[in-house]
Structure formats: structure tokens, C-alpha cells
Coordinates of C-alpha atoms in Angstrom, one line a residue:
M1 CA -97.2 -59.3 -11.0
K2 CA -97.3 -58.9 -7.1
K3 CA -93.9 -60.0 -7.3
L4 CA -92.6 -57.7 -9.8
L5 CA -94.2 -54.8 -7.9
L6 CA -92.5 -56.0 -4.5
A7 CA -89.2 -56.1 -6.4
T8 CA -89.7 -52.8 -8.0
I9 CA -90.3 -51.2 -4.4
I10 CA -87.6 -53.1 -2.8
G11 CA -85.1 -52.2 -5.7
G12 CA -86.2 -48.5 -5.4
L13 CA -86.0 -48.5 -1.7
S14 CA -82.1 -50.2 -1.7
L15 CA -81.3 -47.5 -4.5
S16 CA -82.5 -44.5 -2.3
I17 CA -80.8 -45.7 0.9
S18 CA -77.4 -46.5 -0.8
G19 CA -77.4 -43.0 -2.5
A20 CA -78.1 -41.4 0.7
A21 CA -75.3 -43.2 2.3
L22 CA -72.9 -42.3 -0.6
A23 CA -74.0 -38.7 -0.4
T24 CA -73.0 -38.6 3.4
E25 CA -69.6 -40.5 2.6
K26 CA -69.0 -37.7 0.1
N27 CA -69.4 -34.8 2.9
K28 CA -67.2 -36.5 5.1
R29 CA -63.6 -35.9 5.8
P30 CA -61.0 -38.7 5.8
P31 CA -60.1 -39.8 9.0
R32 CA -57.1 -38.0 11.0
F33 CA -53.9 -40.3 11.1
E34 CA -52.9 -40.6 14.6
G35 CA -50.4 -43.6 14.6
P36 CA -46.7 -43.6 14.4
C37 CA -45.1 -41.3 11.7
G38 CA -43.2 -42.8 8.9
H39 CA -40.1 -42.4 7.1
K40 CA -39.6 -38.7 6.4
C41 CA -42.8 -37.7 7.8
I42 CA -41.1 -35.3 10.3
E43 CA -37.4 -34.0 10.6
S44 CA -35.4 -31.4 12.6
R45 CA -32.2 -29.6 11.9
D46 CA -29.8 -27.5 14.2
V47 CA -28.8 -24.3 13.3
Y48 CA -26.0 -22.6 15.0
V49 CA -25.9 -18.8 15.2
K50 CA -22.3 -17.0 16.2
G51 CA -20.3 -14.2 15.5
Y52 CA -17.0 -12.8 16.9
I53 CA -16.3 -9.4 18.4
P54 CA -12.5 -8.8 18.0
C55 CA -10.1 -7.1 20.7
I56 CA -10.7 -3.3 20.1
C57 CA -8.5 -0.8 21.7
E58 CA -8.0 2.9 21.6
F59 CA -4.4 3.9 22.4
S60 CA -2.6 7.1 23.1
F61 CA 1.1 7.4 23.1
P62 CA 3.5 9.6 23.7
D63 CA 4.2 12.1 21.0
V64 CA 8.1 12.7 21.1
G65 CA 10.4 10.8 19.4
L66 CA 13.6 11.8 21.2
V67 CA 14.2 12.8 24.9
R68 CA 17.6 14.6 25.7
L69 CA 18.7 13.3 29.1
F70 CA 21.6 15.3 30.0
R71 CA 22.1 19.1 30.4
H72 CA 25.5 20.2 30.0
S73 CA 25.4 22.7 33.1
S74 CA 24.0 20.1 35.5
V75 CA 26.2 17.1 34.4
M76 CA 29.3 19.4 34.6
T77 CA 28.5 21.2 38.0
Q78 CA 26.8 18.5 40.0
G79 CA 27.2 15.4 38.0
T80 CA 23.5 14.8 37.9
S81 CA 20.7 14.8 35.5
Q82 CA 16.9 15.7 35.9
D83 CA 14.0 13.8 35.6
R84 CA 12.8 13.7 31.7
S85 CA 9.1 13.1 30.8
V86 CA 8.8 10.8 27.8
G87 CA 5.1 11.6 27.8
S88 CA 1.5 10.0 28.6
L89 CA 0.3 6.9 28.0
S90 CA -3.7 5.6 27.8
A91 CA -5.5 2.7 26.7
N92 CA -9.0 1.7 26.7
C93 CA -9.9 -1.9 25.7
N94 CA -13.0 -4.1 25.5
T95 CA -11.0 -7.0 27.1
G96 CA -11.0 -5.8 30.4
Y97 CA -7.3 -6.1 30.2
V98 CA -4.2 -4.0 29.5
A99 CA -0.7 -4.7 29.3
V100 CA 2.1 -2.1 28.8
K101 CA 5.3 -3.3 28.1
L102 CA 8.7 -1.2 28.0
R103 CA 11.9 -2.9 26.2
S104 CA 15.2 -1.3 26.4
Q105 CA 17.1 -2.3 23.3
N106 CA 20.4 -2.2 25.2
G107 CA 19.4 -2.8 28.6
A108 CA 21.1 0.5 29.7
L109 CA 22.1 3.8 27.9
K110 CA 24.9 2.6 25.7
N111 CA 27.9 4.8 24.8
L112 CA 28.2 5.2 21.0
S113 CA 31.9 6.6 21.4
V114 CA 33.4 4.0 23.5
A115 CA 32.9 0.3 23.1
D116 CA 31.2 -1.9 26.0
T117 CA 30.4 1.1 28.2
Y118 CA 26.8 1.4 29.7
L119 CA 25.0 3.8 32.2
P120 CA 22.1 2.2 34.1
Y121 CA 18.9 4.2 34.4
D122 CA 15.5 4.1 35.9
V123 CA 12.1 4.5 34.2
E124 CA 8.7 5.2 36.0
V125 CA 5.4 4.6 34.7
G126 CA 2.5 6.3 36.8
G127 CA 4.6 7.5 39.5
A128 CA 4.7 4.2 41.2
L129 CA 6.3 1.7 39.0
L130 CA 10.1 2.0 39.0
N131 CA 12.2 -0.2 37.3
E132 CA 16.0 -0.1 36.0
F133 CA 17.5 -0.6 33.1
D134 CA 20.9 -1.8 34.3
H135 CA 22.6 -4.4 32.0
D136 CA 25.9 -3.9 31.3
D137 CA 26.4 -6.1 28.3
G138 CA 24.0 -4.2 25.8
T139 CA 21.3 -7.0 25.9
P140 CA 17.4 -6.1 25.6
K141 CA 15.5 -5.8 29.0
E142 CA 11.7 -5.4 29.3
Y143 CA 9.3 -5.1 31.8
I144 CA 5.6 -5.6 31.6
W145 CA 2.5 -4.0 33.5
E146 CA -0.9 -5.6 33.3
F147 CA -4.1 -3.5 34.2
G148 CA -7.5 -4.9 34.7
G149 CA -8.8 -8.2 36.0
G150 CA -9.9 -9.5 32.7
A151 CA -13.6 -9.3 33.3
P152 CA -15.7 -10.3 30.3
N153 CA -17.3 -7.3 28.2
A154 CA -15.6 -4.8 30.7
L155 CA -13.7 -1.9 29.5
N156 CA -10.4 -0.9 30.9
V157 CA -9.0 2.1 30.8
I158 CA -5.4 2.8 32.2
E159 CA -6.7 5.8 34.4
G160 CA -5.1 9.1 34.6
S161 CA -3.1 8.8 31.5
P162 CA 0.1 7.9 33.3
E163 CA 3.4 9.8 32.8
I164 CA 6.4 7.7 31.5
K165 CA 9.3 9.3 33.0
V166 CA 13.3 8.5 32.8
L167 CA 14.7 9.6 36.2
G168 CA 17.3 11.8 37.2
M169 CA 20.8 10.1 37.4
T170 CA 23.8 10.8 39.7
G171 CA 27.7 10.2 39.2
L172 CA 27.6 11.3 35.5
N173 CA 31.0 13.3 36.1
S174 CA 32.9 10.1 36.4
A175 CA 31.1 8.4 33.2
P176 CA 33.5 8.2 29.9
A177 CA 32.6 10.9 27.8
G178 CA 30.4 10.3 24.6
L179 CA 26.8 10.1 23.3
Y180 CA 24.7 7.7 25.3
A181 CA 21.7 6.3 23.7
D182 CA 18.9 3.7 24.2
R183 CA 15.6 3.1 22.2
I184 CA 12.5 2.0 24.7
T185 CA 10.1 0.3 22.5
I186 CA 6.4 1.0 24.4
T187 CA 3.9 -1.7 23.7
V188 CA 0.2 -1.8 24.7
S189 CA -2.1 -4.7 24.1
G190 CA -5.7 -5.6 25.1
R191 CA -4.4 -9.0 25.5
P192 CA -1.3 -10.7 27.6
L193 CA 1.8 -9.8 26.0

């Protein structure tokens, strides 16, 4: 009987100890894994963010469609014509650059009554830029002026709204009679032409 009593006490004691141990294990958190990451444990992706701002310009062109170059009295008495304003031009672009192109359709004033007859003439832009349309075969001629250095994000304004003029001419009393004409195309761009 002593053996049975001893076995019962030892059995009860071991149950109490293992129950306490189980209760303690139940309240514990699982250990944190600190080893190398397995497949699909971590992943990263690149996201590119971009946007395009286009060339944006504000232009102001001359309002006239026709400029009369010759006045009858000055051609008859002096053989000359006076300067004639075509109008003013302005541009404002977000590129830091403005290009202006003047293109003469005939490269000179063409006599519409007499074949292969041309008069050279000068065009001034902004008081300082002077060029001659002087072709004698009717081929187009053009000039390009550039303003601004193209600095990034800079606005560029053609300052003072330069005036475009056809300058006065001389020797007109020796030119063949007839109607002389040319078409000047003015192109302004925020990018190189």
C-alpha cells in the first residue's frame, strides 16, 4: 500500500508540473524567425512617374494683310518710295527660345505684268536686322532670326514688339511699269526652325 500511495503522489506531482508547463507554453508567442527570407517573402517594384509639358507660346502678329509700297507722286517725282510698316511682332514661349522666319515667295518684288522682271527690296526687323530680298529669278528667299539662349524653364519675350518694315526704295522711275508684288510669310516658333 505504501507503494501505491507513493505512486499516486508521484503521478499527481508530475501532472501538476506538466500542466503548469503546458499553461506557460500556451501563453508564449511563437519565436520570431530571423533567418534568411524564403521564396516570395519580400518583393519590390519600380514605379516611374513622368509628365510632359509641351512648348507653349503666345504670339502677336501684324494685323495687316496688304502693305502698299509705292505712292504715285513720290515714284513720279523722285523715283523713290518711303519705308512702309508691316506691323509689330511679339512672342513669349516657355522654351527660353524664339525663332522668327521671314520668307519671300518670289525672293524679290515680281512684276505681274512683265515676265521675269524683279525689284530687290530690304526688310528690317526691330530696327537693326536688315536683309535684302534680291533674287532675280523668282525663287523664294528666307531669313531666320533667333532670340534667347534656350535656358531650361525660361520664358523668352521678343522685347519691345519689334516692328517689321519694308524699307524705302530708289531708282523706281527706271523700272518697267506694272504691278509689283511679293508675299512675305512670317513664322514664329518656340523651337528651332
